[in-house]
Amino acid sequence: MLRHGRAAWVKHRMKFFIGLVVVLVLVNEEFCYLAKAWQWPEMTSTVESQHKLTVLLVGDPQLIGYRNEPSSTGWLARWDADRYLRKTFQRAYSFLKPDVVLFLGDLFDEGSTATDTEYASTLQRFHTIFSVSPEKEKIYLSGDNDVGGEGNDPLTANKLDRFVKAFSQDSSNVVTKFVDFLKVNFFAIKLSDVSRSSQSRMSAFRTLVSHSSILFYHKLFTVDIVEKLKPDLVICAHEHVSRIARVDLKAGFYEPKAFTTPGEVALLNSTGTLYEIMVPTCSYRMGVPKVGYGAMIIEEHKDGDLVKYTVLWGPARFVHLYTYLVALAIAVLTLSYNYCYKKHQKYSRS
């Protein structure tokens, strides 16, 4: 009688545990994404469509490659990271409905060192993850992980050519509506590139886009570049964190401020002040506690253009993975206990 009662108790406990696992999966894989999206602020604009531009900013996705991951678990790491990026990007894309999607470099983790076969495979995954309607403008910047140029990883013409061919986009400026996106790659900076960029329309809203910070790290070039290009706004990534800096180059003033409050919308007036927006990484594999996508609306006004900016934060994936590990540990302990209990009962009867 006691044995049957014990077996029924174990059976009910296993059913309860399986139910908890199902709930855990639903929370981690669906509800957490919905809950984060509910916190996103509405990005609205009352100006006419020809006088506003909506931009989705993608920073440092760094798709996992095939060399730096253990061969036994690399496939699982790539699958989970790709899936996370795809789910968060599509939610952000559907929410914002952008005119432009701007990729701010470090698109691949091993882009600079990958073989052509590995590169092609990663590129296919990239386009599957970041699926954008053909009529939307897409702008791609290269980062040091894509073409080299940082540390002991040299930048070469072959790496640059491979990136340009892969994304069918060179280093020239991109013009959309009243906004000029001026590309600057400080890992391969040439004064001639700056001169060509300076030929952009002076009447347009001029946005300097770079993988790394222009105004903080590259002081030797900053003054000349700003004087020649006369940007209204600077956008960068690279550090994996979110911040907005107010700049006065003549006074040597650089005031960075973390921009991490959920639901916060920054209103940046381009008249008389230069701002640099640093977009956080969208990949949880970068190891930072907060990841997300930049969301921006640029409005054209007679008395000065206005930039509305926020971050669409994603769920903390590492927390989800830790809960799976805890659930797995509990399952292993429970099964081990049941196995030992049955063994004990068998020996007791013999």
PDB file of N, CA, C and O in Angstrom, residues 100-172:
ATOM      1  N   VAL A 100      13.889  53.428 -43.352  1.00  0.00           N
ATOM      2  CA  VAL A 100      15.288  53.048 -43.524  1.00  0.00           C
ATOM      3  C   VAL A 100      15.689  52.104 -42.398  1.00  0.00           C
ATOM      4  O   VAL A 100      15.304  52.310 -41.238  1.00  0.00           O
ATOM      5  N   VAL A 101      16.462  51.074 -42.742  1.00  0.00           N
ATOM      6  CA  VAL A 101      17.095  50.213 -41.737  1.00  0.00           C
ATOM      7  C   VAL A 101      18.595  50.408 -41.864  1.00  0.00           C
ATOM      8  O   VAL A 101      19.182  50.150 -42.919  1.00  0.00           O
ATOM      9  N   LEU A 102      19.217  50.905 -40.804  1.00  0.00           N
ATOM     10  CA  LEU A 102      20.640  51.231 -40.807  1.00  0.00           C
ATOM     11  C   LEU A 102      21.403  50.229 -39.945  1.00  0.00           C
ATOM     12  O   LEU A 102      21.184  50.151 -38.732  1.00  0.00           O
ATOM     13  N   PHE A 103      22.280  49.454 -40.588  1.00  0.00           N
ATOM     14  CA  PHE A 103      23.115  48.473 -39.887  1.00  0.00           C
ATOM     15  C   PHE A 103      24.475  49.114 -39.617  1.00  0.00           C
ATOM     16  O   PHE A 103      25.203  49.475 -40.547  1.00  0.00           O
ATOM     17  N   LEU A 104      24.841  49.212 -38.333  1.00  0.00           N
ATOM     18  CA  LEU A 104      25.979  50.027 -37.922  1.00  0.00           C
ATOM     19  C   LEU A 104      27.276  49.251 -37.748  1.00  0.00           C
ATOM     20  O   LEU A 104      28.137  49.651 -36.969  1.00  0.00           O
ATOM     21  N   GLY A 105      27.450  48.172 -38.489  1.00  0.00           N
ATOM     22  CA  GLY A 105      28.729  47.474 -38.476  1.00  0.00           C
ATOM     23  C   GLY A 105      28.816  46.336 -37.490  1.00  0.00           C
ATOM     24  O   GLY A 105      27.935  46.124 -36.645  1.00  0.00           O
ATOM     25  N   ASP A 106      29.925  45.580 -37.589  1.00  0.00           N
ATOM     26  CA  ASP A 106      30.094  44.323 -36.853  1.00  0.00           C
ATOM     27  C   ASP A 106      28.878  43.436 -37.067  1.00  0.00           C
ATOM     28  O   ASP A 106      28.254  42.938 -36.126  1.00  0.00           O
ATOM     29  N   LEU A 107      28.569  43.225 -38.337  1.00  0.00           N
ATOM     30  CA  LEU A 107      27.426  42.396 -38.692  1.00  0.00           C
ATOM     31  C   LEU A 107      27.729  40.926 -38.430  1.00  0.00           C
ATOM     32  O   LEU A 107      26.850  40.167 -38.025  1.00  0.00           O
ATOM     33  N   PHE A 108      28.987  40.524 -38.676  1.00  0.00           N
ATOM     34  CA  PHE A 108      29.442  39.162 -38.414  1.00  0.00           C
ATOM     35  C   PHE A 108      30.488  39.193 -37.306  1.00  0.00           C
ATOM     36  O   PHE A 108      31.279  40.135 -37.221  1.00  0.00           O
ATOM     37  N   ASP A 109      30.537  38.147 -36.507  1.00  0.00           N
ATOM     38  CA  ASP A 109      31.570  38.057 -35.472  1.00  0.00           C
ATOM     39  C   ASP A 109      32.921  37.676 -36.078  1.00  0.00           C
ATOM     40  O   ASP A 109      33.972  38.135 -35.615  1.00  0.00           O
ATOM     41  N   GLU A 110      32.902  36.842 -37.126  1.00  0.00           N
ATOM     42  CA  GLU A 110      34.143  36.360 -37.730  1.00  0.00           C
ATOM     43  C   GLU A 110      34.248  36.771 -39.197  1.00  0.00           C
ATOM     44  O   GLU A 110      34.891  36.091 -40.000  1.00  0.00           O
ATOM     45  N   GLY A 111      33.631  37.909 -39.541  1.00  0.00           N
ATOM     46  CA  GLY A 111      33.629  38.329 -40.930  1.00  0.00           C
ATOM     47  C   GLY A 111      35.010  38.586 -41.493  1.00  0.00           C
ATOM     48  O   GLY A 111      35.273  38.355 -42.675  1.00  0.00           O
ATOM     49  N   SER A 112      35.926  39.049 -40.645  1.00  0.00           N
ATOM     50  CA  SER A 112      37.272  39.375 -41.113  1.00  0.00           C
ATOM     51  C   SER A 112      38.141  38.143 -41.319  1.00  0.00           C
ATOM     52  O   SER A 112      39.088  38.177 -42.108  1.00  0.00           O
ATOM     53  N   THR A 113      37.823  37.051 -40.628  1.00  0.00           N
ATOM     54  CA  THR A 113      38.681  35.870 -40.658  1.00  0.00           C
ATOM     55  C   THR A 113      38.028  34.654 -41.319  1.00  0.00           C
ATOM     56  O   THR A 113      38.690  33.638 -41.514  1.00  0.00           O
ATOM     57  N   ALA A 114      36.763  34.753 -41.658  1.00  0.00           N
ATOM     58  CA  ALA A 114      36.034  33.600 -42.200  1.00  0.00           C
ATOM     59  C   ALA A 114      36.512  33.240 -43.604  1.00  0.00           C
ATOM     60  O   ALA A 114      36.935  34.109 -44.380  1.00  0.00           O
ATOM     61  N   THR A 115      36.427  31.955 -43.933  1.00  0.00           N
ATOM     62  CA  THR A 115      36.669  31.525 -45.311  1.00  0.00           C
ATOM     63  C   THR A 115      35.487  31.979 -46.171  1.00  0.00           C
ATOM     64  O   THR A 115      34.445  32.390 -45.654  1.00  0.00           O
ATOM     65  N   ASP A 116      35.638  31.892 -47.477  1.00  0.00           N
ATOM     66  CA  ASP A 116      34.546  32.297 -48.363  1.00  0.00           C
ATOM     67  C   ASP A 116      33.298  31.450 -48.130  1.00  0.00           C
ATOM     68  O   ASP A 116      32.170  31.957 -48.188  1.00  0.00           O
ATOM     69  N   THR A 117      33.491  30.166 -47.845  1.00  0.00           N
ATOM     70  CA  THR A 117      32.350  29.285 -47.579  1.00  0.00           C
ATOM     71  C   THR A 117      31.648  29.676 -46.287  1.00  0.00           C
ATOM     72  O   THR A 117      30.416  29.763 -46.228  1.00  0.00           O
ATOM     73  N   GLU A 118      32.425  29.922 -45.230  1.00  0.00           N
ATOM     74  CA  GLU A 118      31.856  30.347 -43.952  1.00  0.00           C
ATOM     75  C   GLU A 118      31.166  31.707 -44.094  1.00  0.00           C
ATOM     76  O   GLU A 118      30.094  31.936 -43.520  1.00  0.00           O
ATOM     77  N   TYR A 119      31.772  32.594 -44.859  1.00  0.00           N
ATOM     78  CA  TYR A 119      31.214  33.933 -45.062  1.00  0.00           C
ATOM     79  C   TYR A 119      29.867  33.851 -45.776  1.00  0.00           C
ATOM     80  O   TYR A 119      28.902  34.512 -45.387  1.00  0.00           O
ATOM     81  N   ALA A 120      29.814  33.030 -46.819  1.00  0.00           N
ATOM     82  CA  ALA A 120      28.569  32.877 -47.583  1.00  0.00           C
ATOM     83  C   ALA A 120      27.460  32.298 -46.707  1.00  0.00           C
ATOM     84  O   ALA A 120      26.297  32.714 -46.794  1.00  0.00           O
ATOM     85  N   SER A 121      27.795  31.333 -45.861  1.00  0.00           N
ATOM     86  CA  SER A 121      26.807  30.727 -44.975  1.00  0.00           C
ATOM     87  C   SER A 121      26.287  31.743 -43.961  1.00  0.00           C
ATOM     88  O   SER A 121      25.077  31.821 -43.701  1.00  0.00           O
ATOM     89  N   THR A 122      27.192  32.546 -43.399  1.00  0.00           N
ATOM     90  CA  THR A 122      26.790  33.569 -42.430  1.00  0.00           C
ATOM     91  C   THR A 122      25.949  34.647 -43.102  1.00  0.00           C
ATOM     92  O   THR A 122      24.990  35.158 -42.519  1.00  0.00           O
ATOM     93  N   LEU A 123      26.293  35.010 -44.332  1.00  0.00           N
ATOM     94  CA  LEU A 123      25.528  36.008 -45.074  1.00  0.00           C
ATOM     95  C   LEU A 123      24.094  35.529 -45.307  1.00  0.00           C
ATOM     96  O   LEU A 123      23.140  36.312 -45.184  1.00  0.00           O
ATOM     97  N   GLN A 124      23.938  34.257 -45.650  1.00  0.00           N
ATOM     98  CA  GLN A 124      22.598  33.704 -45.856  1.00  0.00           C
ATOM     99  C   GLN A 124      21.789  33.767 -44.563  1.00  0.00           C
ATOM    100  O   GLN A 124      20.596  34.123 -44.574  1.00  0.00           O
ATOM    101  N   ARG A 125      22.421  33.428 -43.463  1.00  0.00           N
ATOM    102  CA  ARG A 125      21.736  33.519 -42.166  1.00  0.00           C
ATOM    103  C   ARG A 125      21.351  34.962 -41.857  1.00  0.00           C
ATOM    104  O   ARG A 125      20.255  35.228 -41.339  1.00  0.00           O
ATOM    105  N   PHE A 126      22.236  35.902 -42.178  1.00  0.00           N
ATOM    106  CA  PHE A 126      21.991  37.319 -41.909  1.00  0.00           C
ATOM    107  C   PHE A 126      20.711  37.795 -42.606  1.00  0.00           C
ATOM    108  O   PHE A 126      19.852  38.437 -41.997  1.00  0.00           O
ATOM    109  N   HIS A 127      20.576  37.468 -43.886  1.00  0.00           N
ATOM    110  CA  HIS A 127      19.406  37.929 -44.634  1.00  0.00           C
ATOM    111  C   HIS A 127      18.127  37.213 -44.190  1.00  0.00           C
ATOM    112  O   HIS A 127      17.031  37.764 -44.332  1.00  0.00           O
ATOM    113  N   THR A 128      18.271  36.001 -43.662  1.00  0.00           N
ATOM    114  CA  THR A 128      17.113  35.301 -43.110  1.00  0.00           C
ATOM    115  C   THR A 128      16.652  35.963 -41.810  1.00  0.00           C
ATOM    116  O   THR A 128      15.445  36.117 -41.572  1.00  0.00           O
ATOM    117  N   ILE A 129      17.605  36.360 -40.990  1.00  0.00           N
ATOM    118  CA  ILE A 129      17.294  36.983 -39.707  1.00  0.00           C
ATOM    119  C   ILE A 129      16.713  38.376 -39.904  1.00  0.00           C
ATOM    120  O   ILE A 129      15.657  38.715 -39.382  1.00  0.00           O
ATOM    121  N   PHE A 130      17.413  39.196 -40.684  1.00  0.00           N
ATOM    122  CA  PHE A 130      17.034  40.595 -40.865  1.00  0.00           C
ATOM    123  C   PHE A 130      16.304  40.754 -42.205  1.00  0.00           C
ATOM    124  O   PHE A 130      16.826  41.351 -43.153  1.00  0.00           O
ATOM    125  N   SER A 131      15.114  40.221 -42.252  1.00  0.00           N
ATOM    126  CA  SER A 131      14.306  40.271 -43.459  1.00  0.00           C
ATOM    127  C   SER A 131      13.621  41.634 -43.564  1.00  0.00           C
ATOM    128  O   SER A 131      12.838  42.017 -42.680  1.00  0.00           O
ATOM    129  N   VAL A 132      13.934  42.363 -44.635  1.00  0.00           N
ATOM    130  CA  VAL A 132      13.415  43.716 -44.833  1.00  0.00           C
ATOM    131  C   VAL A 132      12.713  43.782 -46.180  1.00  0.00           C
ATOM    132  O   VAL A 132      13.196  43.215 -47.172  1.00  0.00           O
ATOM    133  N   SER A 133      11.591  44.471 -46.234  1.00  0.00           N
ATOM    134  CA  SER A 133      10.853  44.617 -47.493  1.00  0.00           C
ATOM    135  C   SER A 133      11.744  45.255 -48.557  1.00  0.00           C
ATOM    136  O   SER A 133      12.509  46.176 -48.258  1.00  0.00           O
ATOM    137  N   PRO A 134      11.644  44.793 -49.800  1.00  0.00           N
ATOM    138  CA  PRO A 134      12.521  45.302 -50.868  1.00  0.00           C
ATOM    139  C   PRO A 134      12.418  46.807 -51.082  1.00  0.00           C
ATOM    140  O   PRO A 134      13.393  47.442 -51.482  1.00  0.00           O
ATOM    141  N   GLU A 135      11.243  47.396 -50.832  1.00  0.00           N
ATOM    142  CA  GLU A 135      11.081  48.828 -51.090  1.00  0.00           C
ATOM    143  C   GLU A 135      11.699  49.702 -50.000  1.00  0.00           C
ATOM    144  O   GLU A 135      11.813  50.918 -50.165  1.00  0.00           O
ATOM    145  N   LYS A 136      12.130  49.106 -48.911  1.00  0.00           N
ATOM    146  CA  LYS A 136      12.752  49.865 -47.833  1.00  0.00           C
ATOM    147  C   LYS A 136      14.230  50.098 -48.123  1.00  0.00           C
ATOM    148  O   LYS A 136      14.910  49.250 -48.711  1.00  0.00           O
ATOM    149  N   GLU A 137      14.731  51.238 -47.689  1.00  0.00           N
ATOM    150  CA  GLU A 137      16.146  51.558 -47.852  1.00  0.00           C
ATOM    151  C   GLU A 137      16.956  50.824 -46.795  1.00  0.00           C
ATOM    152  O   GLU A 137      16.628  50.846 -45.610  1.00  0.00           O
ATOM    153  N   LYS A 138      18.027  50.174 -47.214  1.00  0.00           N
ATOM    154  CA  LYS A 138      18.917  49.469 -46.293  1.00  0.00           C
ATOM    155  C   LYS A 138      20.330  50.038 -46.446  1.00  0.00           C
ATOM    156  O   LYS A 138      20.836  50.167 -47.555  1.00  0.00           O
ATOM    157  N   ILE A 139      20.942  50.385 -45.324  1.00  0.00           N
ATOM    158  CA  ILE A 139      22.285  50.944 -45.317  1.00  0.00           C
ATOM    159  C   ILE A 139      23.166  50.047 -44.458  1.00  0.00           C
ATOM    160  O   ILE A 139      22.821  49.738 -43.309  1.00  0.00           O
ATOM    161  N   TYR A 140      24.287  49.631 -45.027  1.00  0.00           N
ATOM    162  CA  TYR A 140      25.189  48.723 -44.324  1.00  0.00           C
ATOM    163  C   TYR A 140      26.544  49.393 -44.096  1.00  0.00           C
ATOM    164  O   TYR A 140      27.179  49.860 -45.048  1.00  0.00           O
ATOM    165  N   LEU A 141      26.987  49.409 -42.847  1.00  0.00           N
ATOM    166  CA  LEU A 141      28.338  49.859 -42.514  1.00  0.00           C
ATOM    167  C   LEU A 141      29.175  48.646 -42.120  1.00  0.00           C
ATOM    168  O   LEU A 141      28.658  47.678 -41.558  1.00  0.00           O
ATOM    169  N   SER A 142      30.442  48.696 -42.406  1.00  0.00           N
ATOM    170  CA  SER A 142      31.347  47.633 -41.974  1.00  0.00           C
ATOM    171  C   SER A 142      31.991  48.018 -40.655  1.00  0.00           C
ATOM    172  O   SER A 142      32.249  49.194 -40.387  1.00  0.00           O
ATOM    173  N   GLY A 143      32.239  47.005 -39.820  1.00  0.00           N
ATOM    174  CA  GLY A 143      32.941  47.200 -38.561  1.00  0.00           C
ATOM    175  C   GLY A 143      34.250  46.438 -38.559  1.00  0.00           C
ATOM    176  O   GLY A 143      34.590  45.744 -39.520  1.00  0.00           O
ATOM    177  N   ASP A 144      34.986  46.545 -37.484  1.00  0.00           N
ATOM    178  CA  ASP A 144      36.284  45.867 -37.414  1.00  0.00           C
ATOM    179  C   ASP A 144      36.140  44.358 -37.462  1.00  0.00           C
ATOM    180  O   ASP A 144      37.016  43.656 -37.982  1.00  0.00           O
ATOM    181  N   ASN A 145      35.027  43.815 -36.949  1.00  0.00           N
ATOM    182  CA  ASN A 145      34.823  42.369 -37.041  1.00  0.00           C
ATOM    183  C   ASN A 145      34.476  41.926 -38.451  1.00  0.00           C
ATOM    184  O   ASN A 145      34.612  40.754 -38.793  1.00  0.00           O
ATOM    185  N   ASP A 146      34.045  42.859 -39.282  1.00  0.00           N
ATOM    186  CA  ASP A 146      33.689  42.540 -40.667  1.00  0.00           C
ATOM    187  C   ASP A 146      34.885  42.620 -41.604  1.00  0.00           C
ATOM    188  O   ASP A 146      35.039  41.787 -42.507  1.00  0.00           O
ATOM    189  N   VAL A 147      35.725  43.630 -41.407  1.00  0.00           N
ATOM    190  CA  VAL A 147      36.821  43.880 -42.368  1.00  0.00           C
ATOM    191  C   VAL A 147      38.182  44.033 -41.698  1.00  0.00           C
ATOM    192  O   VAL A 147      39.179  44.273 -42.385  1.00  0.00           O
ATOM    193  N   GLY A 148      38.252  43.912 -40.365  1.00  0.00           N
ATOM    194  CA  GLY A 148      39.528  44.091 -39.686  1.00  0.00           C
ATOM    195  C   GLY A 148      39.798  45.556 -39.412  1.00  0.00           C
ATOM    196  O   GLY A 148      38.966  46.431 -39.603  1.00  0.00           O
ATOM    197  N   GLY A 149      41.021  45.801 -38.923  1.00  0.00           N
ATOM    198  CA  GLY A 149      41.443  47.174 -38.663  1.00  0.00           C
ATOM    199  C   GLY A 149      41.651  47.486 -37.202  1.00  0.00           C
ATOM    200  O   GLY A 149      42.064  48.589 -36.851  1.00  0.00           O
ATOM    201  N   GLU A 150      41.393  46.520 -36.332  1.00  0.00           N
ATOM    202  CA  GLU A 150      41.568  46.758 -34.906  1.00  0.00           C
ATOM    203  C   GLU A 150      42.477  45.679 -34.325  1.00  0.00           C
ATOM    204  O   GLU A 150      42.349  44.494 -34.648  1.00  0.00           O
ATOM    205  N   GLY A 151      43.399  46.075 -33.466  1.00  0.00           N
ATOM    206  CA  GLY A 151      44.317  45.121 -32.851  1.00  0.00           C
ATOM    207  C   GLY A 151      45.243  44.474 -33.862  1.00  0.00           C
ATOM    208  O   GLY A 151      45.822  45.143 -34.724  1.00  0.00           O
ATOM    209  N   ASN A 152      45.371  43.151 -33.774  1.00  0.00           N
ATOM    210  CA  ASN A 152      46.256  42.406 -34.674  1.00  0.00           C
ATOM    211  C   ASN A 152      45.546  41.891 -35.926  1.00  0.00           C
ATOM    212  O   ASN A 152      46.105  41.067 -36.656  1.00  0.00           O
ATOM    213  N   ASP A 153      44.334  42.361 -36.148  1.00  0.00           N
ATOM    214  CA  ASP A 153      43.563  41.927 -37.314  1.00  0.00           C
ATOM    215  C   ASP A 153      43.627  43.014 -38.384  1.00  0.00           C
ATOM    216  O   ASP A 153      42.913  44.020 -38.290  1.00  0.00           O
ATOM    217  N   PRO A 154      44.460  42.855 -39.382  1.00  0.00           N
ATOM    218  CA  PRO A 154      44.661  43.944 -40.352  1.00  0.00           C
ATOM    219  C   PRO A 154      43.476  44.118 -41.299  1.00  0.00           C
ATOM    220  O   PRO A 154      42.799  43.155 -41.661  1.00  0.00           O
ATOM    221  N   LEU A 155      43.233  45.346 -41.681  1.00  0.00           N
ATOM    222  CA  LEU A 155      42.244  45.649 -42.702  1.00  0.00           C
ATOM    223  C   LEU A 155      42.918  45.556 -44.065  1.00  0.00           C
ATOM    224  O   LEU A 155      43.997  46.112 -44.274  1.00  0.00           O
ATOM    225  N   THR A 156      42.282  44.841 -44.994  1.00  0.00           N
ATOM    226  CA  THR A 156      42.845  44.686 -46.335  1.00  0.00           C
ATOM    227  C   THR A 156      41.809  45.044 -47.390  1.00  0.00           C
ATOM    228  O   THR A 156      40.597  45.055 -47.116  1.00  0.00           O
ATOM    229  N   ALA A 157      42.292  45.318 -48.590  1.00  0.00           N
ATOM    230  CA  ALA A 157      41.391  45.646 -49.698  1.00  0.00           C
ATOM    231  C   ALA A 157      40.477  44.470 -50.022  1.00  0.00           C
ATOM    232  O   ALA A 157      39.302  44.666 -50.381  1.00  0.00           O
ATOM    233  N   ASN A 158      40.983  43.248 -49.895  1.00  0.00           N
ATOM    234  CA  ASN A 158      40.162  42.065 -50.192  1.00  0.00           C
ATOM    235  C   ASN A 158      38.982  41.939 -49.226  1.00  0.00           C
ATOM    236  O   ASN A 158      37.871  41.579 -49.626  1.00  0.00           O
ATOM    237  N   LYS A 159      39.226  42.241 -47.962  1.00  0.00           N
ATOM    238  CA  LYS A 159      38.146  42.170 -46.975  1.00  0.00           C
ATOM    239  C   LYS A 159      37.083  43.231 -47.259  1.00  0.00           C
ATOM    240  O   LYS A 159      35.880  42.960 -47.169  1.00  0.00           O
ATOM    241  N   LEU A 160      37.533  44.427 -47.603  1.00  0.00           N
ATOM    242  CA  LEU A 160      36.586  45.496 -47.936  1.00  0.00           C
ATOM    243  C   LEU A 160      35.778  45.143 -49.176  1.00  0.00           C
ATOM    244  O   LEU A 160      34.558  45.343 -49.219  1.00  0.00           O
ATOM    245  N   ASP A 161      36.461  44.602 -50.193  1.00  0.00           N
ATOM    246  CA  ASP A 161      35.771  44.227 -51.433  1.00  0.00           C
ATOM    247  C   ASP A 161      34.742  43.137 -51.175  1.00  0.00           C
ATOM    248  O   ASP A 161      33.641  43.153 -51.744  1.00  0.00           O
ATOM    249  N   ARG A 162      35.101  42.168 -50.329  1.00  0.00           N
ATOM    250  CA  ARG A 162      34.170  41.081 -50.029  1.00  0.00           C
ATOM    251  C   ARG A 162      32.921  41.622 -49.337  1.00  0.00           C
ATOM    252  O   ARG A 162      31.803  41.204 -49.644  1.00  0.00           O
ATOM    253  N   PHE A 163      33.093  42.568 -48.425  1.00  0.00           N
ATOM    254  CA  PHE A 163      31.954  43.156 -47.731  1.00  0.00           C
ATOM    255  C   PHE A 163      31.064  43.939 -48.698  1.00  0.00           C
ATOM    256  O   PHE A 163      29.834  43.816 -48.681  1.00  0.00           O
ATOM    257  N   VAL A 164      31.691  44.741 -49.551  1.00  0.00           N
ATOM    258  CA  VAL A 164      30.940  45.562 -50.507  1.00  0.00           C
ATOM    259  C   VAL A 164      30.135  44.682 -51.457  1.00  0.00           C
ATOM    260  O   VAL A 164      28.952  44.943 -51.730  1.00  0.00           O
ATOM    261  N   LYS A 165      30.748  43.614 -51.955  1.00  0.00           N
ATOM    262  CA  LYS A 165      30.051  42.719 -52.870  1.00  0.00           C
ATOM    263  C   LYS A 165      28.931  41.958 -52.160  1.00  0.00           C
ATOM    264  O   LYS A 165      27.861  41.727 -52.739  1.00  0.00           O
ATOM    265  N   ALA A 166      29.169  41.565 -50.922  1.00  0.00           N
ATOM    266  CA  ALA A 166      28.168  40.784 -50.189  1.00  0.00           C
ATOM    267  C   ALA A 166      26.895  41.591 -49.953  1.00  0.00           C
ATOM    268  O   ALA A 166      25.784  41.062 -50.033  1.00  0.00           O
ATOM    269  N   PHE A 167      27.057  42.877 -49.672  1.00  0.00           N
ATOM    270  CA  PHE A 167      25.893  43.698 -49.326  1.00  0.00           C
ATOM    271  C   PHE A 167      25.509  44.678 -50.435  1.00  0.00           C
ATOM    272  O   PHE A 167      24.640  45.533 -50.230  1.00  0.00           O
ATOM    273  N   SER A 168      26.159  44.533 -51.581  1.00  0.00           N
ATOM    274  CA  SER A 168      25.807  45.330 -52.767  1.00  0.00           C
ATOM    275  C   SER A 168      25.707  46.819 -52.449  1.00  0.00           C
ATOM    276  O   SER A 168      24.765  47.509 -52.849  1.00  0.00           O
ATOM    277  N   GLN A 169      26.678  47.294 -51.677  1.00  0.00           N
ATOM    278  CA  GLN A 169      26.661  48.698 -51.288  1.00  0.00           C
ATOM    279  C   GLN A 169      28.079  49.159 -51.015  1.00  0.00           C
ATOM    280  O   GLN A 169      28.812  48.541 -50.247  1.00  0.00           O
ATOM    281  N   ASP A 170      28.477  50.249 -51.675  1.00  0.00           N
ATOM    282  CA  ASP A 170      29.835  50.743 -51.488  1.00  0.00           C
ATOM    283  C   ASP A 170      29.856  51.799 -50.385  1.00  0.00           C
ATOM    284  O   ASP A 170      28.925  51.937 -49.610  1.00  0.00           O
ATOM    285  N   SER A 171      30.943  52.568 -50.342  1.00  0.00           N
ATOM    286  CA  SER A 171      31.126  53.533 -49.265  1.00  0.00           C
ATOM    287  C   SER A 171      30.508  54.889 -49.567  1.00  0.00           C
ATOM    288  O   SER A 171      30.709  55.842 -48.819  1.00  0.00           O
ATOM    289  N   SER A 172      29.765  54.984 -50.662  1.00  0.00           N
ATOM    290  CA  SER A 172      29.184  56.277 -51.024  1.00  0.00           C
ATOM    291  C   SER A 172      28.037  56.643 -50.099  1.00  0.00           C
ATOM    292  O   SER A 172      27.498  55.800 -49.367  1.00  0.00           O
TER     293      SER A 172
END
